Amino acid sequence: RAEGQPSLGLPLICNPGRTCWLVNLPDHDPGPGVRDYACGAHSYNGHTGVDIAIRDYSTMEDGVPVVAAAAGTVLRLRDGMLDGDVSLVGRDAVMAQGCGNSVVVGHGGGWETFYCHLRRGSLTVRPGQRVEKGDRLGSVGSSGLAEFPHIHLGVRLNGKIVDPFVGVKRASNCGAGPSPLWDSRALGQLKGTPTALYDAGFAPVEVNPIALRRGFYRDTKLSAKAPLLAFWVDAFWVEQGDRLTLTFTGPKDRKIAAKTFTLDKNQARHLRFVGKRKTVDWHAGSYLGVAVLERTTKDGGKETFRIERRLTIE
């Protein structure tokens, strides 16, 4: 580990892969292209930090703590910006304050960490306050240039952006650096593919993507008179050529709907659903929705991602 560099833990309290997901990495491509530290494309042009998402806006309202990734002193902060979806209000409306509600912590030796997009009114610190690693700074929000609830962690050394997966120096063009900033626990939790089937559920009406990502369609019990039944799945970082299979079955393994989608492009977020309209009342009992994403890797290997949900019809 380089002399004086901070040892960073996760900047929020969550269980990676279960209640939070790594979604965007710093962009290392100096031009209009995109390249993350592992020579993948899990970023977007000009992105400067690490984005870790929570499930939806409903979870955001429950309150997910943002914490200091390392000990230091609060240098400055901003609060008062509304939480929302910048794709709905337009980037120009918030561009000047893209980090949203935020906290900057200094760690000495020119090191600073930035915590962006916090929930309005959630900040718990003040400038000049000393914080220890893991101390609460606020809550995950969706303020500023944010399309979904997440924390953006940025790291700078003397004003220069540093990728915490790489550190100050790197030994090769691809892969983590010899002295990453993450502590061993955080690095272990965050390494690997950002692809995830992170959410799934059922809807008794036509699925509206905006409503879904606001936290709707989370019922585990529905009426036998529901006008339709749909099983949906939401994913982070699908790739061209992935095969996504959704299977929806009812009591006694009766098939409600099933379909395999071959995905035609890389996408940071991808939503699919299958379903059926009611012709007669639905059979009472237990229903099962299963989504499986299958991928052939560049070296010919296989990766499989799976999520399932259960529904009771009364």
CSV table of C-alpha atoms in Angstrom, one decimal:
chain,number,residue,atom,x,y,z
A,1,ARG,CA,0.0,0.0,0.0
A,2,ALA,CA,1.4,3.4,-1.0
A,3,GLU,CA,2.5,5.6,1.9
A,4,GLY,CA,-0.3,7.8,3.2
A,5,GLN,CA,-3.1,6.5,1.1
A,6,PRO,CA,-6.4,5.8,2.8
A,7,SER,CA,-7.8,2.3,3.2
A,8,LEU,CA,-11.4,2.5,2.0
A,9,GLY,CA,-14.3,0.5,3.2
A,10,LEU,CA,-17.7,0.5,1.5
A,11,PRO,CA,-19.3,4.0,1.5
A,12,LEU,CA,-22.8,2.6,2.5
A,13,ILE,CA,-24.2,0.0,4.8
A,14,CYS,CA,-25.5,-2.8,2.6
A,15,ASN,CA,-24.9,-6.4,1.5
A,16,PRO,CA,-23.3,-6.2,-2.0
A,17,GLY,CA,-25.1,-8.5,-4.4
A,18,ARG,CA,-28.2,-8.7,-2.2
A,19,THR,CA,-29.2,-5.2,-1.1
A,20,CYS,CA,-26.8,-3.0,-3.2
A,21,TRP,CA,-25.0,-3.4,-6.5
A,22,LEU,CA,-21.9,-2.0,-8.1
A,23,VAL,CA,-23.1,-0.4,-11.3
A,24,ASN,CA,-20.6,2.2,-12.7
A,25,LEU,CA,-16.8,2.4,-12.5
A,26,PRO,CA,-14.5,5.3,-13.4
A,27,ASP,CA,-13.8,5.8,-17.1
A,28,HIS,CA,-10.1,5.4,-18.0
A,29,ASP,CA,-10.6,6.2,-21.7
A,30,PRO,CA,-9.3,9.8,-22.4
A,31,GLY,CA,-11.4,10.1,-25.6
A,32,PRO,CA,-15.1,9.6,-26.3
A,33,GLY,CA,-14.9,5.8,-25.7
A,34,VAL,CA,-15.4,4.0,-22.4
A,35,ARG,CA,-13.0,1.8,-20.6
A,36,ASP,CA,-13.1,0.7,-16.9
A,37,TYR,CA,-10.1,-0.5,-14.9
A,38,ALA,CA,-10.6,-4.1,-16.1
A,39,CYS,CA,-10.8,-3.0,-19.7
A,40,GLY,CA,-14.5,-3.5,-19.7
A,41,ALA,CA,-17.2,-1.0,-20.5
A,42,HIS,CA,-19.0,-0.8,-17.1
A,43,SER,CA,-18.9,3.0,-17.1
A,44,TYR,CA,-19.9,5.9,-19.3
A,45,ASN,CA,-17.9,8.6,-21.0
A,46,GLY,CA,-16.2,10.9,-18.4
A,47,HIS,CA,-17.5,9.2,-15.3
A,48,THR,CA,-15.1,9.9,-12.4
A,49,GLY,CA,-16.2,7.6,-9.5
A,50,VAL,CA,-17.7,4.4,-8.3
A,51,ASP,CA,-21.5,4.1,-8.3
A,52,ILE,CA,-23.2,1.7,-6.0
A,53,ALA,CA,-27.0,1.4,-6.3
A,54,ILE,CA,-29.8,0.3,-4.0
A,55,ARG,CA,-32.9,-1.5,-5.2
A,56,ASP,CA,-35.4,1.4,-5.7
A,57,TYR,CA,-36.9,4.6,-4.5
A,58,SER,CA,-39.0,2.8,-1.9
A,59,THR,CA,-35.7,1.5,-0.3
A,60,MET,CA,-34.3,5.0,-0.5
A,61,GLU,CA,-37.2,6.3,1.5
A,62,ASP,CA,-36.6,3.7,4.2
A,63,GLY,CA,-33.1,5.1,4.6
A,64,VAL,CA,-29.8,3.4,3.6
A,65,PRO,CA,-26.9,4.9,5.5
A,66,VAL,CA,-24.0,6.5,3.7
A,67,VAL,CA,-20.8,6.2,5.8
A,68,ALA,CA,-17.3,7.6,5.7
A,69,ALA,CA,-15.1,5.2,3.7
A,70,ALA,CA,-12.1,6.2,5.8
A,71,ALA,CA,-11.4,8.4,8.8
A,72,GLY,CA,-11.0,12.1,8.2
A,73,THR,CA,-12.5,15.6,8.5
A,74,VAL,CA,-15.6,16.9,6.8
A,75,LEU,CA,-14.4,19.7,4.5
A,76,ARG,CA,-17.6,20.8,2.9
A,77,LEU,CA,-21.1,19.7,2.1
A,78,ARG,CA,-24.3,20.6,0.3
A,79,ASP,CA,-28.0,19.8,1.2
A,80,GLY,CA,-31.4,20.9,0.0
A,81,MET,CA,-31.6,19.5,-3.5
A,82,LEU,CA,-34.6,17.4,-4.4
A,83,ASP,CA,-34.3,13.7,-5.0
A,84,GLY,CA,-35.5,12.6,-8.5
A,85,ASP,CA,-34.7,11.2,-11.9
A,86,VAL,CA,-32.6,13.5,-14.0
A,87,SER,CA,-33.8,11.8,-17.2
A,88,LEU,CA,-37.3,13.2,-16.3
A,89,VAL,CA,-36.3,16.8,-15.4
A,90,GLY,CA,-33.3,17.2,-17.8
A,91,ARG,CA,-29.6,17.5,-17.2
A,92,ASP,CA,-29.5,21.3,-17.7
A,93,ALA,CA,-31.7,21.7,-14.6
A,94,VAL,CA,-29.0,20.2,-12.3
A,95,MET,CA,-25.8,20.3,-14.3
A,96,ALA,CA,-24.2,23.0,-12.1
A,97,GLN,CA,-24.8,20.9,-9.0
A,98,GLY,CA,-24.4,17.5,-10.5
A,99,CYS,CA,-23.1,15.9,-7.3
A,100,GLY,CA,-26.4,16.7,-5.7
A,101,ASN,CA,-26.5,16.7,-1.9
A,102,SER,CA,-23.0,15.8,-1.0
A,103,VAL,CA,-20.2,15.5,1.6
A,104,VAL,CA,-16.4,15.9,1.0
A,105,VAL,CA,-14.1,14.3,3.6
A,106,GLY,CA,-10.4,15.1,3.8
A,107,HIS,CA,-7.9,12.4,4.8
A,108,GLY,CA,-4.7,14.3,4.9
A,109,GLY,CA,-1.8,14.3,2.4
A,110,GLY,CA,-4.0,15.7,-0.3
A,111,TRP,CA,-6.5,12.8,-0.2
A,112,GLU,CA,-10.3,13.5,-0.4
A,113,THR,CA,-13.4,11.4,-0.8
A,114,PHE,CA,-16.6,12.7,-2.3
A,115,TYR,CA,-20.0,11.3,-1.5
A,116,CYS,CA,-22.7,12.4,-4.1
A,117,HIS,CA,-26.4,12.1,-4.6
A,118,LEU,CA,-27.4,11.9,-0.9
A,119,ARG,CA,-31.0,12.2,0.1
A,120,ARG,CA,-32.3,15.7,0.9
A,121,GLY,CA,-32.3,16.4,4.6
A,122,SER,CA,-30.4,13.3,5.5
A,123,LEU,CA,-26.9,14.7,6.2
A,124,THR,CA,-25.7,14.2,9.8
A,125,VAL,CA,-22.4,16.0,9.8
A,126,ARG,CA,-21.0,19.5,9.6
A,127,PRO,CA,-17.9,21.1,8.2
A,128,GLY,CA,-14.9,20.7,10.4
A,129,GLN,CA,-16.3,17.6,12.1
A,130,ARG,CA,-14.0,14.6,12.6
A,131,VAL,CA,-15.4,11.3,11.4
A,132,GLU,CA,-14.1,7.8,11.8
A,133,LYS,CA,-14.3,5.0,9.2
A,134,GLY,CA,-17.9,3.8,9.1
A,135,ASP,CA,-19.4,6.9,10.7
A,136,ARG,CA,-22.7,7.9,9.2
A,137,LEU,CA,-22.7,10.9,6.8
A,138,GLY,CA,-26.3,10.8,5.5
A,139,SER,CA,-28.5,8.5,3.4
A,140,VAL,CA,-28.4,7.2,-0.1
A,141,GLY,CA,-30.5,9.5,-2.4
A,142,SER,CA,-31.1,10.5,-6.0
A,143,SER,CA,-30.2,14.2,-6.0
A,144,GLY,CA,-28.3,15.9,-8.7
A,145,LEU,CA,-27.3,14.1,-11.9
A,146,ALA,CA,-28.9,10.8,-10.8
A,147,GLU,CA,-31.3,8.6,-12.7
A,148,PHE,CA,-31.8,6.1,-9.8
A,149,PRO,CA,-30.9,6.0,-6.1
A,150,HIS,CA,-27.2,5.3,-5.6
A,151,ILE,CA,-24.1,6.6,-3.9
A,152,HIS,CA,-21.3,8.0,-6.1
A,153,LEU,CA,-17.9,7.7,-4.4
A,154,GLY,CA,-15.2,9.8,-5.9
A,155,VAL,CA,-11.5,9.9,-4.7
A,156,ARG,CA,-9.0,12.6,-5.4
A,157,LEU,CA,-5.3,13.1,-4.6
A,158,ASN,CA,-4.2,16.8,-4.8
A,159,GLY,CA,-7.3,17.4,-7.1
A,160,LYS,CA,-6.6,14.5,-9.4
A,161,ILE,CA,-9.1,11.6,-9.8
A,162,VAL,CA,-7.9,8.3,-8.5
A,163,ASP,CA,-9.7,5.0,-9.2
A,164,PRO,CA,-9.9,3.1,-5.9
A,165,PHE,CA,-9.6,-0.2,-7.8
A,166,VAL,CA,-6.2,0.9,-9.2
A,167,GLY,CA,-4.6,3.3,-6.7
A,168,VAL,CA,-1.9,5.8,-7.6
A,169,LYS,CA,0.0,3.5,-9.9
A,170,ARG,CA,-0.9,0.5,-12.0
A,171,ALA,CA,1.3,-2.4,-13.2
A,172,SER,CA,-0.7,-3.2,-16.3
A,173,ASN,CA,-3.3,-1.6,-18.6
A,174,CYS,CA,-6.0,-3.9,-17.4
A,175,GLY,CA,-6.9,-5.1,-13.9
A,176,ALA,CA,-6.6,-3.8,-10.4
A,177,GLY,CA,-3.5,-2.0,-9.4
A,178,PRO,CA,-0.8,-3.3,-7.0
A,179,SER,CA,-2.0,-0.9,-4.3
A,180,PRO,CA,-5.8,-0.4,-4.6
A,181,LEU,CA,-7.4,2.0,-2.1
A,182,TRP,CA,-10.1,-0.5,-1.1
A,183,ASP,CA,-9.5,-2.5,2.1
A,184,SER,CA,-9.4,-6.3,1.5
A,185,ARG,CA,-13.0,-6.8,2.6
A,186,ALA,CA,-14.5,-4.1,0.3
A,187,LEU,CA,-12.3,-5.2,-2.6
A,188,GLY,CA,-13.5,-8.7,-2.3
A,189,GLN,CA,-17.1,-7.6,-2.2
A,190,LEU,CA,-16.8,-5.3,-5.2
A,191,LYS,CA,-14.6,-7.3,-7.6
A,192,GLY,CA,-16.2,-9.4,-10.3
A,193,THR,CA,-18.8,-8.7,-13.0
A,194,PRO,CA,-21.4,-5.9,-12.3
A,195,THR,CA,-24.0,-8.0,-14.1
A,196,ALA,CA,-26.9,-8.9,-11.8
A,197,LEU,CA,-30.5,-9.8,-11.9
A,198,TYR,CA,-31.1,-7.5,-9.0
A,199,ASP,CA,-34.9,-7.3,-8.8
A,200,ALA,CA,-38.0,-9.3,-9.8
A,201,GLY,CA,-41.7,-9.4,-8.9
A,202,PHE,CA,-45.3,-9.6,-10.1
A,203,ALA,CA,-47.8,-7.1,-11.4
A,204,PRO,CA,-51.6,-7.4,-11.8
A,205,VAL,CA,-51.6,-4.6,-14.5
A,206,GLU,CA,-49.5,-3.5,-17.4
A,207,VAL,CA,-45.9,-3.0,-16.2
A,208,ASN,CA,-44.8,0.6,-16.1
A,209,PRO,CA,-41.0,0.9,-15.9
A,210,ILE,CA,-41.0,4.2,-14.1
A,211,ALA,CA,-43.5,3.0,-11.5
A,212,LEU,CA,-41.7,-0.3,-11.1
A,213,ARG,CA,-38.4,1.4,-10.3
A,214,ARG,CA,-40.2,3.6,-7.9
A,215,GLY,CA,-41.0,0.5,-5.8
A,216,PHE,CA,-44.4,-0.6,-7.2
A,217,TYR,CA,-45.3,-4.2,-8.1
A,218,ARG,CA,-43.9,-5.7,-5.0
A,219,ASP,CA,-47.0,-7.7,-3.9
A,220,THR,CA,-46.5,-11.2,-2.8
A,221,LYS,CA,-50.3,-11.8,-2.6
A,222,LEU,CA,-52.8,-11.0,-5.4
A,223,SER,CA,-56.5,-11.6,-6.0
A,224,ALA,CA,-57.8,-14.4,-8.2
A,225,LYS,CA,-59.7,-11.7,-10.1
A,226,ALA,CA,-56.5,-9.7,-11.1
A,227,PRO,CA,-57.0,-8.6,-14.7
A,228,LEU,CA,-53.6,-10.0,-15.7
A,229,LEU,CA,-50.6,-11.6,-14.1
A,230,ALA,CA,-47.1,-10.5,-15.1
A,231,PHE,CA,-43.7,-11.7,-13.9
A,232,TRP,CA,-40.9,-9.1,-14.4
A,233,VAL,CA,-37.1,-8.9,-13.9
A,234,ASP,CA,-34.8,-6.0,-13.8
A,235,ALA,CA,-31.0,-6.4,-14.5
A,236,PHE,CA,-27.8,-4.4,-14.4
A,237,TRP,CA,-25.3,-4.7,-17.2
A,238,VAL,CA,-26.6,-7.2,-19.8
A,239,GLU,CA,-24.5,-7.9,-22.8
A,240,GLN,CA,-25.2,-8.5,-26.5
A,241,GLY,CA,-25.8,-12.2,-27.0
A,242,ASP,CA,-27.0,-12.9,-23.5
A,243,ARG,CA,-30.0,-15.2,-23.3
A,244,LEU,CA,-32.6,-14.2,-20.7
A,245,THR,CA,-35.3,-16.8,-20.0
A,246,LEU,CA,-38.4,-15.9,-17.9
A,247,THR,CA,-40.7,-18.7,-16.7
A,248,PHE,CA,-43.9,-18.2,-14.8
A,249,THR,CA,-45.8,-21.2,-13.5
A,250,GLY,CA,-48.8,-21.6,-11.2
A,251,PRO,CA,-50.2,-24.4,-9.0
A,252,LYS,CA,-49.3,-28.0,-10.2
A,253,ASP,CA,-46.7,-26.4,-12.4
A,254,ARG,CA,-49.3,-25.0,-14.8
A,255,LYS,CA,-47.4,-22.7,-17.3
A,256,ILE,CA,-48.7,-19.1,-17.2
A,257,ALA,CA,-46.0,-17.7,-19.5
A,258,ALA,CA,-42.5,-18.4,-20.7
A,259,LYS,CA,-40.1,-16.8,-23.1
A,260,THR,CA,-36.4,-16.6,-24.0
A,261,PHE,CA,-35.0,-13.3,-25.1
A,262,THR,CA,-31.7,-13.1,-27.0
A,263,LEU,CA,-30.4,-9.6,-26.2
A,264,ASP,CA,-29.1,-7.6,-29.1
A,265,LYS,CA,-27.0,-4.9,-27.3
A,266,ASN,CA,-25.1,-4.0,-24.1
A,267,GLN,CA,-27.2,-2.1,-21.6
A,268,ALA,CA,-26.5,-0.8,-18.2
A,269,ARG,CA,-30.1,-1.5,-17.1
A,270,HIS,CA,-32.6,-3.9,-18.8
A,271,LEU,CA,-36.2,-4.7,-17.9
A,272,ARG,CA,-38.3,-7.7,-19.2
A,273,PHE,CA,-41.6,-9.3,-18.3
A,274,VAL,CA,-43.9,-12.0,-19.4
A,275,GLY,CA,-47.5,-12.5,-18.5
A,276,LYS,CA,-51.1,-13.5,-19.4
A,277,ARG,CA,-54.5,-11.8,-19.3
A,278,LYS,CA,-57.2,-13.3,-17.2
A,279,THR,CA,-59.8,-15.4,-19.0
A,280,VAL,CA,-61.3,-17.0,-15.9
A,281,ASP,CA,-60.4,-16.5,-12.3
A,282,TRP,CA,-56.8,-17.5,-11.5
A,283,HIS,CA,-56.4,-20.8,-9.6
A,284,ALA,CA,-55.7,-20.2,-5.9
A,285,GLY,CA,-52.3,-21.3,-4.6
A,286,SER,CA,-48.6,-20.7,-5.1
A,287,TYR,CA,-47.0,-19.2,-8.3
A,288,LEU,CA,-43.3,-19.1,-9.2
A,289,GLY,CA,-41.4,-16.7,-11.4
A,290,VAL,CA,-37.9,-17.6,-12.4
A,291,ALA,CA,-35.4,-15.6,-14.5
A,292,VAL,CA,-32.1,-17.0,-15.8
A,293,LEU,CA,-29.5,-15.1,-17.7
A,294,GLU,CA,-27.0,-17.2,-19.6
A,295,ARG,CA,-23.8,-15.8,-21.1
A,296,THR,CA,-20.9,-17.1,-23.1
A,297,THR,CA,-17.7,-15.3,-22.1
A,298,LYS,CA,-14.9,-14.2,-24.5
A,299,ASP,CA,-12.8,-17.2,-23.5
A,300,GLY,CA,-15.7,-19.6,-24.2
A,301,GLY,CA,-16.8,-20.1,-20.6
A,302,LYS,CA,-20.3,-19.9,-19.3
A,303,GLU,CA,-21.8,-17.6,-16.7
A,304,THR,CA,-25.3,-18.0,-15.3
A,305,PHE,CA,-27.3,-15.5,-13.2
A,306,ARG,CA,-30.7,-16.5,-11.6
A,307,ILE,CA,-33.4,-14.9,-9.5
A,308,GLU,CA,-36.8,-16.2,-8.4
A,309,ARG,CA,-39.9,-14.9,-6.7
A,310,ARG,CA,-43.0,-16.5,-5.3
A,311,LEU,CA,-46.6,-15.2,-5.4
A,312,THR,CA,-49.8,-16.4,-3.6
A,313,ILE,CA,-53.2,-16.1,-5.3
A,314,GLU,CA,-56.0,-16.0,-2.8
